[in-house]
Short mmCIF file of C-alpha atoms and ligand atoms in Angstrom, two decimals:
data_model
loop_
_atom_site.label_atom_id
_atom_site.label_comp_id
_atom_site.label_asym_id
_atom_site.label_seq_id
_atom_site.Cartn_x
_atom_site.Cartn_y
_atom_site.Cartn_z
CA MET A 1 141.38 211.18 138.12
CA SER A 2 138.29 212.85 139.52
CA ALA A 3 138.50 216.31 137.93
CA GLN A 4 136.43 217.07 134.85
CA LEU A 5 138.57 217.79 131.82
CA ILE A 6 138.27 221.25 130.28
CA ASP A 7 138.79 220.22 126.68
CA GLY A 8 140.41 222.93 124.58
CA LYS A 9 139.59 221.09 121.38
CA VAL A 10 135.87 221.12 122.10
CA VAL A 11 135.80 224.79 123.14
CA ALA A 12 137.96 225.81 120.17
CA GLU A 13 135.51 224.02 117.84
CA SER A 14 132.65 226.10 119.25
CA VAL A 15 134.70 229.26 118.56
CA TYR A 16 135.41 228.08 114.99
CA GLU A 17 131.68 227.50 114.38
CA ASP A 18 131.03 231.12 115.33
CA VAL A 19 134.02 232.32 113.28
CA LYS A 20 132.76 230.44 110.18
CA ARG A 21 129.28 231.95 110.53
CA ARG A 22 130.76 235.46 110.70
CA ILE A 23 133.09 234.80 107.77
CA THR A 24 130.03 233.89 105.68
CA GLN A 25 128.32 237.12 106.72
CA LEU A 26 131.40 239.13 105.76
CA ALA A 27 131.63 237.29 102.43
CA ASP A 28 128.09 238.47 101.65
CA ARG A 29 129.47 242.02 101.96
CA GLY A 30 132.47 241.17 99.78
CA VAL A 31 134.95 241.08 102.68
CA THR A 32 137.46 238.27 103.29
CA PRO A 33 139.24 238.68 106.64
CA GLY A 34 143.00 238.64 106.13
CA LEU A 35 145.82 237.86 108.56
CA ALA A 36 149.46 238.73 107.94
CA ALA A 37 152.01 236.79 109.98
CA VAL A 38 155.54 238.16 110.01
CA LEU A 39 158.40 235.86 110.90
CA VAL A 40 161.91 237.26 111.35
CA GLY A 41 164.68 234.66 111.39
CA GLU A 42 164.54 230.90 111.48
CA ASP A 43 163.52 229.96 115.00
CA PRO A 44 161.97 226.49 114.40
CA ALA A 45 159.29 226.80 117.09
CA SER A 46 158.19 230.20 115.73
CA ALA A 47 158.11 228.81 112.18
CA THR A 48 155.88 225.96 113.38
CA TYR A 49 153.52 228.39 115.14
CA VAL A 50 153.26 230.61 112.06
CA ARG A 51 152.63 227.61 109.79
CA SER A 52 149.86 226.30 112.01
CA LYS A 53 148.21 229.75 112.08
CA ALA A 54 148.36 229.98 108.28
CA LYS A 55 146.96 226.46 107.97
CA MET A 56 144.03 227.34 110.20
CA CYS A 57 143.34 230.50 108.14
CA LYS A 58 143.18 228.38 105.01
CA LYS A 59 140.90 225.83 106.64
CA LEU A 60 138.45 228.54 107.74
CA GLY A 61 138.57 230.54 104.51
CA LEU A 62 140.54 233.52 105.79
CA TYR A 63 143.13 235.18 103.58
CA SER A 64 146.59 234.62 104.98
CA ASP A 65 149.95 236.11 104.11
CA VAL A 66 153.10 234.71 105.74
CA ILE A 67 156.05 237.06 105.38
CA THR A 68 159.40 235.52 106.24
CA LEU A 69 162.29 237.93 106.70
CA PRO A 70 165.99 237.18 107.21
CA VAL A 71 167.39 237.29 110.73
CA ASP A 72 169.45 240.42 109.91
CA THR A 73 166.36 242.47 109.00
CA THR A 74 166.78 245.89 110.61
CA HIS A 75 164.36 247.50 113.02
CA ASP A 76 163.54 250.18 110.42
CA GLU A 77 162.89 247.61 107.70
CA LEU A 78 160.44 245.81 109.97
CA VAL A 79 158.73 249.10 110.88
CA HIS A 80 158.40 249.86 107.15
CA LEU A 81 156.77 246.46 106.53
CA VAL A 82 154.33 246.97 109.42
CA HIS A 83 153.36 250.39 107.99
CA GLU A 84 152.71 248.74 104.60
CA LEU A 85 150.52 246.10 106.25
CA ASN A 86 148.66 248.84 108.17
CA LYS A 87 147.71 250.35 104.78
CA ASN A 88 146.97 247.04 103.00
CA PRO A 89 143.17 246.69 102.62
CA LYS A 90 143.42 242.88 102.28
CA ILE A 91 144.94 242.64 105.76
CA HIS A 92 142.79 243.04 108.88
CA GLY A 93 145.13 241.41 111.39
CA ILE A 94 148.90 241.78 111.81
CA LEU A 95 150.90 239.37 113.88
CA VAL A 96 154.64 239.80 114.37
CA GLN A 97 155.81 236.45 115.70
CA SER A 98 157.73 236.58 118.97
CA PRO A 99 160.60 236.27 119.81
CA LEU A 100 162.24 238.78 117.51
CA PRO A 101 166.03 238.86 117.12
CA PRO A 102 167.66 240.82 119.95
CA HIS A 103 168.60 243.83 117.77
CA ILE A 104 164.90 244.55 117.19
CA ASP A 105 162.99 246.46 119.86
CA GLU A 106 159.87 244.28 120.15
CA PRO A 107 157.64 246.66 122.20
CA ALA A 108 158.52 249.46 119.76
CA ILE A 109 157.34 247.27 116.85
CA THR A 110 154.04 246.60 118.65
CA LEU A 111 153.51 250.38 118.86
CA GLU A 112 153.74 250.64 115.07
CA ILE A 113 150.83 248.23 114.45
CA ASP A 114 147.51 249.92 113.75
CA PRO A 115 145.55 249.12 116.97
CA ARG A 116 142.57 248.13 114.79
CA LYS A 117 144.75 245.39 113.27
CA ASP A 118 146.46 244.39 116.53
CA VAL A 119 144.99 240.85 116.66
CA ASP A 120 147.45 239.81 119.37
CA GLY A 121 145.91 242.49 121.61
CA PHE A 122 149.35 243.65 122.77
CA HIS A 123 149.20 247.30 121.66
CA PRO A 124 148.95 249.65 124.68
CA HIS A 125 145.79 251.11 123.13
CA ASN A 126 144.05 247.73 123.35
CA VAL A 127 145.63 246.91 126.73
CA GLY A 128 144.25 250.24 128.01
CA LEU A 129 140.77 249.60 126.61
CA MET A 130 140.72 246.17 128.25
CA LEU A 131 141.76 247.63 131.61
CA ILE A 132 139.07 250.32 131.57
CA GLY A 133 136.47 247.76 130.46
CA LYS A 134 135.89 249.10 126.94
CA PRO A 135 135.68 246.96 123.79
CA GLY A 136 138.92 246.35 121.92
CA LEU A 137 141.04 243.46 120.69
CA LEU A 138 141.86 241.12 123.59
CA PRO A 139 145.07 239.09 123.91
CA CYS A 140 144.43 235.60 122.55
CA THR A 141 145.57 233.32 125.38
CA PRO A 142 143.74 235.13 128.23
CA TYR A 143 140.69 235.57 126.01
CA GLY A 144 140.78 231.83 125.30
CA ILE A 145 140.82 231.09 129.03
CA ILE A 146 137.69 233.22 129.52
CA LYS A 147 136.01 231.32 126.67
CA MET A 148 136.89 227.99 128.30
CA LEU A 149 135.39 229.06 131.64
CA GLU A 150 132.31 230.36 129.82
CA TYR A 151 131.82 227.15 127.82
CA TYR A 152 131.93 225.00 130.97
CA LYS A 153 129.70 227.51 132.84
CA LEU A 154 132.41 228.20 135.41
CA ASP A 155 131.55 231.78 136.32
CA PRO A 156 134.50 233.46 138.09
CA ALA A 157 132.25 236.03 139.81
CA GLY A 158 133.03 236.21 143.51
CA LYS A 159 135.72 233.53 143.29
CA GLU A 160 139.30 233.84 144.48
CA VAL A 161 141.52 233.58 141.41
CA VAL A 162 145.24 233.06 141.76
CA VAL A 163 147.32 233.73 138.66
CA VAL A 164 150.92 232.51 138.83
CA GLY A 165 152.95 234.54 136.31
CA ARG A 166 152.94 238.25 135.51
CA SER A 167 153.93 238.42 131.85
CA ASN A 168 152.39 241.04 129.58
CA ILE A 169 150.95 238.35 127.31
CA VAL A 170 149.33 236.03 129.86
CA GLY A 171 149.59 236.74 133.59
CA LYS A 172 148.81 240.46 133.73
CA PRO A 173 146.07 240.50 131.06
CA ILE A 174 144.17 237.48 132.44
CA ALA A 175 144.25 239.11 135.88
CA GLY A 176 143.06 242.39 134.32
CA MET A 177 140.21 240.66 132.51
CA LEU A 178 139.00 238.64 135.49
CA VAL A 179 138.88 241.65 137.79
CA GLN A 180 136.56 243.62 135.48
CA LYS A 181 133.06 244.56 136.55
CA ALA A 182 131.60 242.45 133.75
CA ASP A 183 130.18 239.07 132.81
CA MET A 184 132.67 236.20 133.17
CA ALA A 185 134.76 238.38 135.50
CA ASN A 186 134.06 240.01 138.92
CA ALA A 187 136.70 237.78 140.53
CA THR A 188 139.01 238.58 143.43
CA VAL A 189 142.41 238.26 141.80
CA THR A 190 145.88 237.66 143.21
CA ILE A 191 148.97 237.60 141.01
CA ALA A 192 151.96 235.54 142.16
CA HIS A 193 155.43 235.44 140.59
CA SER A 194 159.01 234.38 141.24
CA ARG A 195 159.37 236.84 144.14
CA THR A 196 156.23 235.62 145.90
CA LYS A 197 157.36 234.55 149.38
CA ASP A 198 155.25 231.46 150.00
CA LEU A 199 153.82 230.35 146.67
CA ARG A 200 151.97 227.36 148.10
CA GLU A 201 150.22 229.47 150.72
CA VAL A 202 149.00 231.76 147.90
CA THR A 203 148.00 229.09 145.37
CA LEU A 204 145.99 227.23 148.03
CA ARG A 205 143.65 230.25 148.18
CA GLY A 206 142.62 229.87 144.54
CA ASP A 207 139.12 228.68 143.69
CA ILE A 208 140.56 229.14 140.21
CA LEU A 209 144.28 228.61 139.80
CA ILE A 210 145.91 229.78 136.57
CA ALA A 211 149.51 228.69 135.98
CA ALA A 212 151.47 230.71 133.40
CA ILE A 213 155.01 230.10 134.54
CA GLY A 214 156.97 228.01 132.05
CA ARG A 215 158.29 225.41 134.53
CA ALA A 216 157.29 221.79 133.94
CA GLY A 217 155.05 220.40 136.67
CA ILE A 218 155.87 223.10 139.23
CA ILE A 219 152.27 223.17 140.48
CA ALA A 220 152.02 220.10 142.72
CA ALA A 221 148.84 218.58 144.16
CA ASP A 222 149.51 220.02 147.64
CA MET A 223 149.43 223.53 146.12
CA VAL A 224 145.88 223.14 144.83
CA LYS A 225 142.77 223.88 146.89
CA GLN A 226 140.31 220.97 147.06
CA GLY A 227 137.77 221.39 144.24
CA ALA A 228 139.65 224.20 142.48
CA ILE A 229 139.46 224.89 138.77
CA VAL A 230 142.99 224.53 137.39
CA ILE A 231 144.00 226.23 134.16
CA ASP A 232 147.43 225.27 132.87
CA VAL A 233 148.91 227.72 130.37
CA GLY A 234 152.45 226.32 130.46
CA ILE A 235 154.04 224.71 127.41
CA ASN A 236 157.26 222.94 128.38
CA ARG A 237 159.34 220.50 126.43
CA ILE A 238 160.78 217.64 128.47
CA ASP A 239 163.07 214.83 127.33
CA ASP A 240 161.32 211.52 126.79
CA PRO A 241 163.33 208.73 125.18
CA ASN A 242 160.09 206.77 124.65
CA ALA A 243 158.52 209.54 122.57
CA LYS A 244 158.98 209.51 118.80
CA LYS A 245 160.61 212.96 118.80
CA GLY A 246 162.66 212.27 121.95
CA TYR A 247 160.63 214.81 123.93
CA ARG A 248 157.07 215.56 124.95
CA ILE A 249 155.12 218.66 125.86
CA VAL A 250 153.87 219.12 129.41
CA GLY A 251 152.30 221.98 131.33
CA ASP A 252 153.22 223.80 134.53
CA VAL A 253 150.82 221.61 136.49
CA ASP A 254 151.44 218.05 137.65
CA PHE A 255 148.35 216.91 135.76
CA GLU A 256 147.86 213.41 137.22
CA ALA A 257 148.33 214.41 140.84
CA CYS A 258 146.36 217.68 140.60
CA SER A 259 143.46 215.91 138.84
CA ALA A 260 142.77 214.10 142.09
CA VAL A 261 142.30 217.40 143.94
CA ALA A 262 140.80 219.77 141.34
CA SER A 263 137.16 219.85 140.20
CA HIS A 264 138.12 220.88 136.63
CA ILE A 265 141.46 220.89 134.86
CA THR A 266 142.92 221.72 131.44
CA PRO A 267 145.29 219.23 129.80
CA VAL A 268 148.56 220.06 128.05
CA PRO A 269 148.53 219.62 125.12
CA GLY A 270 144.89 219.98 124.13
CA GLY A 271 144.00 222.77 126.54
CA VAL A 272 144.73 226.49 126.51
CA GLY A 273 147.06 226.18 123.49
CA ARG A 274 144.10 225.19 121.30
CA MET A 275 142.28 228.31 122.41
CA THR A 276 145.11 230.72 121.61
CA ILE A 277 144.94 230.01 117.90
CA ALA A 278 141.13 229.93 117.92
CA MET A 279 141.00 233.39 119.47
CA LEU A 280 143.54 234.67 116.96
CA MET A 281 141.15 233.64 114.18
CA SER A 282 138.23 235.17 116.08
CA ASN A 283 140.15 238.44 116.61
CA THR A 284 140.98 238.60 112.90
CA VAL A 285 137.28 238.32 112.08
CA ASP A 286 136.47 240.94 114.77
CA ALA A 287 139.02 243.28 113.22
CA ALA A 288 137.60 242.73 109.72
CA GLU A 289 134.07 243.44 111.00
CA GLN A 290 135.22 246.66 112.69
CA ILE A 291 137.26 247.88 109.74
CA ALA A 292 134.46 247.05 107.26
CA SER A 293 131.76 248.76 109.36
P1 NAP B 1 157.23 234.49 131.04
O1 NAP B 1 157.15 235.81 130.35
O2 NAP B 1 158.52 233.79 131.13
O3 NAP B 1 156.64 234.68 132.52
C1 NAP B 1 156.72 233.66 133.45
C2 NAP B 1 156.21 234.15 134.77
O4 NAP B 1 156.34 233.09 135.70
C3 NAP B 1 156.99 235.33 135.32
O5 NAP B 1 156.11 236.29 135.84
C4 NAP B 1 157.84 234.73 136.43
O6 NAP B 1 158.07 235.59 137.51
C5 NAP B 1 156.96 233.58 136.88
N1 NAP B 1 157.76 232.53 137.50
C6 NAP B 1 158.87 231.92 137.01
N2 NAP B 1 159.33 231.01 137.87
C7 NAP B 1 158.50 231.04 138.92
C8 NAP B 1 158.46 230.34 140.15
N3 NAP B 1 159.37 229.41 140.47
N4 NAP B 1 157.47 230.63 141.01
C9 NAP B 1 156.54 231.56 140.72
N5 NAP B 1 156.53 232.27 139.59
C10 NAP B 1 157.50 232.00 138.69
O7 NAP B 1 156.23 233.46 130.38
P2 NAP B 1 154.83 233.62 129.58
O8 NAP B 1 155.10 234.17 128.26
O9 NAP B 1 153.80 234.24 130.45
O10 NAP B 1 154.47 232.08 129.42
C11 NAP B 1 154.30 231.22 130.52
C12 NAP B 1 154.15 229.80 130.01
O11 NAP B 1 152.97 229.75 129.22
C13 NAP B 1 155.28 229.30 129.11
O12 NAP B 1 155.42 227.91 129.30
C14 NAP B 1 154.76 229.57 127.71
O13 NAP B 1 155.31 228.70 126.77
C15 NAP B 1 153.30 229.29 127.91
N6 NAP B 1 152.42 229.97 126.98
C16 NAP B 1 151.43 229.22 126.46
C17 NAP B 1 150.52 229.78 125.62
C18 NAP B 1 149.43 228.92 125.10
O14 NAP B 1 148.85 229.22 124.07
N7 NAP B 1 149.07 227.85 125.82
C19 NAP B 1 150.60 231.12 125.27
C20 NAP B 1 151.61 231.89 125.84
C21 NAP B 1 152.51 231.30 126.72
P3 NAP B 1 158.95 236.96 137.37
O15 NAP B 1 158.06 237.93 136.67
O16 NAP B 1 159.24 237.33 138.76
O17 NAP B 1 160.17 236.58 136.56
#
């Protein structure tokens, strides 16, 4: 391996230091930032995510409320709960864990969240602010990627960035953030997806290559430009009879092979995933600061 590791644990720690400092400042004003996490149904992965978010809140001294609802909760019942949380002064951040059961209209639920409490940064109000370069709550995973680049002094200005994936939670927002006329942005951005004709030809252009696909190891070494910065967002479970759980988690990037070509690379696990939760905590503190001001 020749690439330098971009260590999500280290960067997340630096975010937590800042978060703790701001929590202390808020405490002096009698404010404890509060995060409500809503879980509908019993999807085990979602339950694990929500638990780890609540655990981190506790560790940092944030107030956390985990609300678990049965899988047959109606759309209107969930809307009612969101409205209650919008009014609750102890809650500064509302997170409705995805995926929701199919009978619930997920984008419609997002619209019901008070944009000031939209710590996922998915509300069109916040998406719009981000796109026009105004302050608002930023989506956690893309925001975490920016923080990683910033920590390792990897300024994207003037660089060719290729984002593979165009989801509303990762691909589109990271592209939108990197194209801004702003610090840690000013990049020339290309978005690729499943209909891209020659993916390799596109990815080879990337001085920074961001993979947000959801296909284990799809980014091979011959798709990476020599010396590129490779950011792997993918979280994929693959069978591994040697692993204790019978599976292991890998990214979208063939880590070993791409490490020989890239200048910097994020691992999976221990990379972008660490940042997502850190930025959720940071956004909750941001929201509390804004609401309390
Ligand atoms: P998604 O909504 O499924 O989007 C995947 C994107 O990849 C789509 O735009 C799709 O293209 C594109 N794609 C699929 N197959 C492709 C192929 N063969 N070639 C080129 N493009 C292809 O996924 P997501 O929510 O963005 O998540 C992506 C991955 O990141 C998943 O593994 C997810 O678990 C992970 N993730 C990690 C974090 C974290 O904290 N680290 C956070 C969020 C997501 P089309 O649009 O044409 O279908």
